[in-house]
Amino acid sequence: MAVFSRCSRAATAVKSPNAAAVAAFSHVIRPLFHSFSSSTLDPETDLNRNKPAGLGTLKREPKGRNVQWVFLGCPGVGKGTYASRLSNLVGVPHIATGDLVRDELASSGSLSSQLKEIVNQGKLVSDEIIIDLLSKRLEKGEAKGESGFILDGFPRTVRQAEILEGVTDIDLVINLKLREEALLAKCLGRRICSECGGNYNLASIDIKAENGRPGMHMSSLPPPPECASKLITRPDDTEEVVKNRLRIYQSTTRPVEDFYRSRGKLLEFDLPGGISESWLKLLHALNLEDHGNKQSAAA
């Protein structure tokens, strides 16, 4: 569709997230979201801070109604892991802007050199670049007949949240939280198989309870034997870069939590440990069950 190419170029050309960027993004994604007919949540749902409650039954119409969710959380908290699992469970695409950025880097496309410098320094990618990449991904999804979504990595700024709010309704924003020492260890332990692209984590985290805070154990996620010799570390997973990303998150993305909290759409979920300790509790907080895979919590 020609309109997508024109709007993507327009969004990329804008130097700051002003009215032109908003208009470009709106023209790109409004036709897509028009057919997505969002799910509705029980209006009596309790989304109080630090008290993830059951969300009531997710009401889904028989035709064309799929959830429209957003995942928030510090870098390395596990947004991609849990968003991907929920994506499979509720049958909507998981769209991770981090993956879009990495795909663009690997493609040697027009943005790759600019992105490489930004990512390696742990900086946030600009609104214009993210909007351009997300617009292209949504266009491909529309062509395949996708409906609904779970966004991971967007919005990261209040401005992005305002743009998104202007073109579609978000049903729920799930904010994953994890202690900073565990976050740092997880980021430094991440590995990727250079051949199959599989994600693994070599960090085994064992934090003792102290000063009234509960202990935490997170097992490593080792690769299968065929990938063990092919592991690589992401260039941005160094201690200096990770700490910088956390600082940027605190100053830039924390306000996004307040944005959605004020609208009654924020579910704050403190991860009690690794996947085996957290997955079923997250499903309980969302009032969902994983009937199709009883072993998923331990995977």
Coordinates of C-alpha atoms in Angstrom, one line a residue:
M1 CA 0.0 0.0 0.0
A2 CA 1.6 3.3 -1.1
V3 CA 0.2 5.2 1.8
F4 CA 2.3 3.2 4.2
S5 CA 5.6 4.0 2.4
R6 CA 4.8 7.7 2.2
C7 CA 3.9 7.9 5.9
S8 CA 6.9 5.9 7.0
R9 CA 9.2 8.2 5.1
A10 CA 7.4 11.2 6.6
A11 CA 7.7 9.9 10.1
T12 CA 11.4 9.2 9.7
A13 CA 12.1 12.6 8.2
V14 CA 10.6 14.5 11.2
K15 CA 13.3 15.8 13.6
S16 CA 11.1 15.8 16.7
P17 CA 7.9 14.1 17.8
N18 CA 5.6 16.9 16.7
A19 CA 2.2 17.1 15.0
A20 CA 3.6 15.9 11.7
A21 CA 4.9 12.7 13.4
V22 CA 1.6 12.1 15.1
A23 CA -0.3 12.6 11.8
A24 CA 2.0 10.2 10.0
F25 CA 1.7 7.5 12.6
S26 CA -2.0 7.9 12.8
H27 CA -2.4 7.5 9.0
V28 CA -0.3 4.4 9.1
I29 CA -1.9 2.5 11.9
R30 CA -5.5 3.8 12.2
P31 CA -6.7 1.6 9.3
L32 CA -5.1 -1.4 11.0
F33 CA -6.5 -0.8 14.5
H34 CA -10.0 0.0 13.0
S35 CA -10.5 -3.7 12.4
F36 CA -9.1 -4.9 15.7
S37 CA -12.2 -4.2 17.9
S38 CA -10.5 -4.4 21.4
S39 CA -11.5 -6.7 24.2
T40 CA -13.2 -5.2 27.2
L41 CA -12.3 -5.7 30.9
D42 CA -14.6 -5.9 33.9
P43 CA -15.0 -2.3 35.0
E44 CA -14.9 -3.4 38.6
T45 CA -11.3 -4.8 38.1
D46 CA -8.9 -3.9 40.8
L47 CA -5.6 -2.6 39.3
N48 CA -4.2 -1.1 42.5
R49 CA -0.5 -0.6 42.7
N50 CA 1.5 -3.5 44.1
K51 CA -1.7 -5.6 44.4
P52 CA -2.1 -7.5 41.1
A53 CA -5.7 -8.7 41.3
G54 CA -7.8 -11.0 39.1
L55 CA -9.0 -9.0 36.1
G56 CA -12.4 -10.6 35.8
T57 CA -13.3 -12.5 32.7
L58 CA -11.8 -11.2 29.5
K59 CA -14.9 -10.7 27.3
R60 CA -14.1 -11.6 23.7
E61 CA -16.6 -11.4 20.9
P62 CA -16.9 -14.4 18.6
K63 CA -15.7 -12.5 15.5
G64 CA -12.7 -10.3 15.2
R65 CA -12.3 -9.3 18.8
N66 CA -8.8 -9.7 20.2
V67 CA -6.9 -8.1 23.1
Q68 CA -4.7 -5.0 22.7
W69 CA -2.2 -5.1 25.5
V70 CA 1.1 -3.4 26.3
F71 CA 4.0 -4.7 28.3
L72 CA 6.1 -2.3 30.4
G73 CA 9.2 -3.0 32.5
C74 CA 12.9 -2.3 32.9
P75 CA 15.3 -3.6 30.3
G76 CA 16.0 -7.3 31.0
V77 CA 12.9 -7.9 33.2
G78 CA 11.5 -10.5 30.8
K79 CA 8.9 -8.6 28.8
G80 CA 9.7 -10.6 25.7
T81 CA 9.5 -13.9 27.4
Y82 CA 6.1 -13.3 29.1
A83 CA 4.6 -11.3 26.2
S84 CA 5.5 -14.2 23.8
R85 CA 3.9 -16.8 26.0
L86 CA 0.7 -14.7 26.4
S87 CA 0.7 -14.0 22.6
N88 CA 0.6 -17.8 22.0
L89 CA -2.0 -18.3 24.7
V90 CA -4.5 -15.6 23.6
G91 CA -3.8 -15.8 19.9
V92 CA -2.5 -12.4 19.0
P93 CA 0.9 -11.3 17.5
H94 CA 3.7 -10.3 19.9
I95 CA 5.3 -7.2 18.5
A96 CA 8.6 -6.3 20.1
T97 CA 10.2 -3.1 19.0
G98 CA 13.6 -4.4 20.3
D99 CA 13.3 -7.2 17.8
L100 CA 12.4 -4.8 15.1
V101 CA 15.5 -2.7 15.9
R102 CA 17.7 -5.8 15.9
D103 CA 16.3 -7.0 12.6
E104 CA 17.0 -3.7 11.0
L105 CA 20.6 -3.8 12.4
A106 CA 21.1 -7.2 10.9
S107 CA 19.6 -6.2 7.5
S108 CA 22.2 -3.5 6.8
G109 CA 19.4 -1.2 5.8
S110 CA 19.3 2.5 5.6
L111 CA 19.0 2.9 9.4
S112 CA 21.4 0.3 10.5
S113 CA 24.5 2.4 11.0
Q114 CA 22.5 5.1 12.9
L115 CA 20.9 2.4 15.1
K116 CA 24.2 0.6 15.8
E117 CA 25.7 3.7 17.5
I118 CA 22.5 4.3 19.5
V119 CA 22.1 0.7 20.7
N120 CA 25.7 0.2 21.6
Q121 CA 25.6 3.3 23.9
G122 CA 22.4 2.1 25.6
K123 CA 20.4 5.1 24.5
L124 CA 16.7 5.1 23.6
V125 CA 15.9 4.9 19.9
S126 CA 14.1 8.1 18.7
D127 CA 10.3 8.2 18.3
E128 CA 10.7 8.7 14.6
I129 CA 12.8 5.5 14.0
I130 CA 10.5 3.4 16.2
I131 CA 7.4 4.7 14.5
D132 CA 8.9 3.9 11.1
L133 CA 9.8 0.4 12.1
L134 CA 6.5 -0.3 13.9
S135 CA 4.5 1.1 10.9
K136 CA 6.3 -1.3 8.5
R137 CA 5.6 -4.2 10.9
L138 CA 2.0 -3.4 11.2
E139 CA 1.6 -3.1 7.4
K140 CA 3.0 -6.6 7.1
G141 CA 0.6 -7.9 9.8
E142 CA -2.3 -6.3 8.0
A143 CA -1.4 -8.1 4.8
K144 CA -1.4 -11.4 6.7
G145 CA -4.8 -10.7 8.4
E146 CA -3.5 -10.2 11.9
S147 CA -5.8 -8.9 14.6
G148 CA -5.1 -7.6 18.0
F149 CA -1.6 -7.4 19.5
I150 CA 0.7 -7.4 22.5
L151 CA 3.2 -4.5 22.2
D152 CA 6.6 -4.9 23.9
G153 CA 8.9 -1.9 24.0
F154 CA 6.4 0.6 22.8
P155 CA 5.4 3.1 24.1
R156 CA 8.6 4.1 26.0
T157 CA 7.8 7.7 26.4
V158 CA 4.7 9.7 27.4
R159 CA 4.8 11.2 23.9
Q160 CA 4.6 7.8 22.4
A161 CA 1.8 6.8 24.7
E162 CA -0.1 9.9 23.7
I163 CA 0.4 9.0 20.0
L164 CA -0.8 5.5 20.6
E165 CA -3.8 6.6 22.6
G166 CA -4.8 8.9 19.8
V167 CA -5.2 6.1 17.3
T168 CA -6.4 3.1 19.3
D169 CA -7.7 1.8 22.6
I170 CA -5.3 -0.1 24.9
D171 CA -7.2 -2.6 27.1
L172 CA -4.4 -3.3 29.6
V173 CA -0.8 -2.4 30.4
I174 CA 1.1 -5.0 32.3
N175 CA 4.1 -3.6 34.2
L176 CA 6.6 -6.3 35.1
K177 CA 8.9 -5.4 38.1
L178 CA 12.0 -7.1 39.3
R179 CA 14.7 -6.1 41.8
E180 CA 17.6 -4.2 40.3
E181 CA 20.3 -6.6 41.3
A182 CA 18.4 -9.4 39.6
L183 CA 17.9 -7.3 36.5
L184 CA 21.6 -6.6 36.2
A185 CA 22.5 -10.2 36.6
K186 CA 19.9 -11.3 34.0
C187 CA 21.1 -8.8 31.4
L188 CA 24.8 -9.8 31.9
G189 CA 23.8 -13.5 31.6
R190 CA 21.9 -13.2 28.3
R191 CA 23.2 -15.2 25.4
I192 CA 22.0 -15.7 21.8
C193 CA 22.7 -18.7 19.6
S194 CA 24.4 -17.2 16.5
E195 CA 22.9 -20.0 14.3
C196 CA 19.2 -20.4 15.3
G197 CA 18.7 -17.1 17.2
G198 CA 17.5 -18.8 20.4
N199 CA 17.7 -16.8 23.6
Y200 CA 19.3 -18.2 26.7
N201 CA 20.5 -17.0 30.1
L202 CA 23.5 -18.3 31.9
A203 CA 22.8 -16.4 35.1
S204 CA 21.8 -18.4 38.2
I205 CA 20.4 -15.8 40.6
D206 CA 20.1 -16.6 44.3
I207 CA 19.3 -13.6 46.5
K208 CA 18.9 -14.2 50.2
A209 CA 16.1 -12.7 52.2
E210 CA 17.1 -9.7 54.3
N211 CA 15.7 -6.6 56.0
G212 CA 12.1 -7.8 55.5
R213 CA 12.6 -8.5 51.8
P214 CA 11.9 -12.0 50.5
G215 CA 14.6 -14.0 48.9
M216 CA 14.6 -14.8 45.2
H217 CA 15.8 -17.7 43.1
M218 CA 16.0 -17.6 39.3
S219 CA 17.4 -20.6 37.6
S220 CA 19.6 -20.3 34.5
L221 CA 18.1 -21.1 31.1
P222 CA 21.0 -23.0 29.5
P223 CA 21.1 -23.8 25.8
P224 CA 20.7 -27.2 24.3
P225 CA 23.9 -29.0 23.4
E226 CA 23.7 -28.1 19.8
C227 CA 23.7 -24.4 20.6
A228 CA 26.2 -24.4 23.5
S229 CA 29.3 -23.7 21.3
K230 CA 27.5 -21.0 19.2
L231 CA 26.5 -18.6 22.0
I232 CA 27.2 -14.9 21.5
T233 CA 26.6 -11.9 23.8
R234 CA 24.6 -8.9 22.6
P235 CA 26.9 -5.9 22.2
D236 CA 24.7 -3.8 24.4
D237 CA 24.8 -6.3 27.3
T238 CA 27.8 -4.8 29.2
E239 CA 27.5 -3.6 32.8
E240 CA 28.1 0.0 31.8
V241 CA 25.4 0.0 29.1
V242 CA 22.9 -2.0 31.1
K243 CA 23.2 0.5 34.1
N244 CA 22.8 3.4 31.6
R245 CA 19.7 1.8 30.2
L246 CA 18.2 1.4 33.7
R247 CA 19.0 5.1 34.4
I248 CA 17.3 6.1 31.2
Y249 CA 14.3 4.0 32.0
Q250 CA 13.9 5.6 35.4
S251 CA 13.8 9.1 33.9
T252 CA 12.0 8.5 30.6
T253 CA 9.7 5.4 30.9
R254 CA 8.7 5.6 34.5
P255 CA 6.3 8.5 33.6
V256 CA 4.6 6.1 31.1
E257 CA 3.6 4.0 34.1
D258 CA 2.0 7.0 35.7
F259 CA 0.3 7.8 32.4
Y260 CA -1.5 4.5 32.3
R261 CA -2.0 4.3 36.1
S262 CA -4.0 7.5 35.9
R263 CA -6.2 5.9 33.3
G264 CA -6.9 2.8 35.4
K265 CA -5.2 0.5 32.9
L266 CA -2.0 -0.4 34.7
L267 CA -1.5 -3.9 36.3
E268 CA 1.7 -3.9 38.3
F269 CA 3.2 -7.4 38.7
D270 CA 6.2 -8.1 40.9
L271 CA 8.0 -11.2 39.5
P272 CA 8.6 -13.5 42.5
G273 CA 11.3 -15.4 40.7
G274 CA 12.0 -17.2 37.4
I275 CA 9.5 -18.5 34.9
S276 CA 8.5 -21.5 37.0
E277 CA 7.7 -19.3 40.0
S278 CA 6.1 -16.5 38.0
W279 CA 4.2 -17.8 35.0
L280 CA 1.2 -19.3 36.8
K281 CA 0.9 -16.4 39.1
L282 CA 0.9 -14.0 36.2
L283 CA -1.9 -16.0 34.6
H284 CA -3.8 -15.9 37.9
A285 CA -3.5 -12.1 38.0
L286 CA -4.9 -12.0 34.5
N287 CA -7.6 -14.5 35.3
L288 CA -6.2 -16.8 32.5
E289 CA -5.4 -20.5 32.4
D290 CA -3.0 -22.3 30.2
H291 CA -5.0 -25.5 29.4
G292 CA -3.0 -26.4 26.3
N293 CA 0.4 -26.7 28.0
K294 CA 0.5 -27.9 31.5
Q295 CA 4.3 -27.9 31.5
S296 CA 4.7 -24.4 30.2
A297 CA 5.4 -22.9 33.7
A298 CA 8.5 -25.1 33.9
A299 CA 9.8 -24.6 30.4

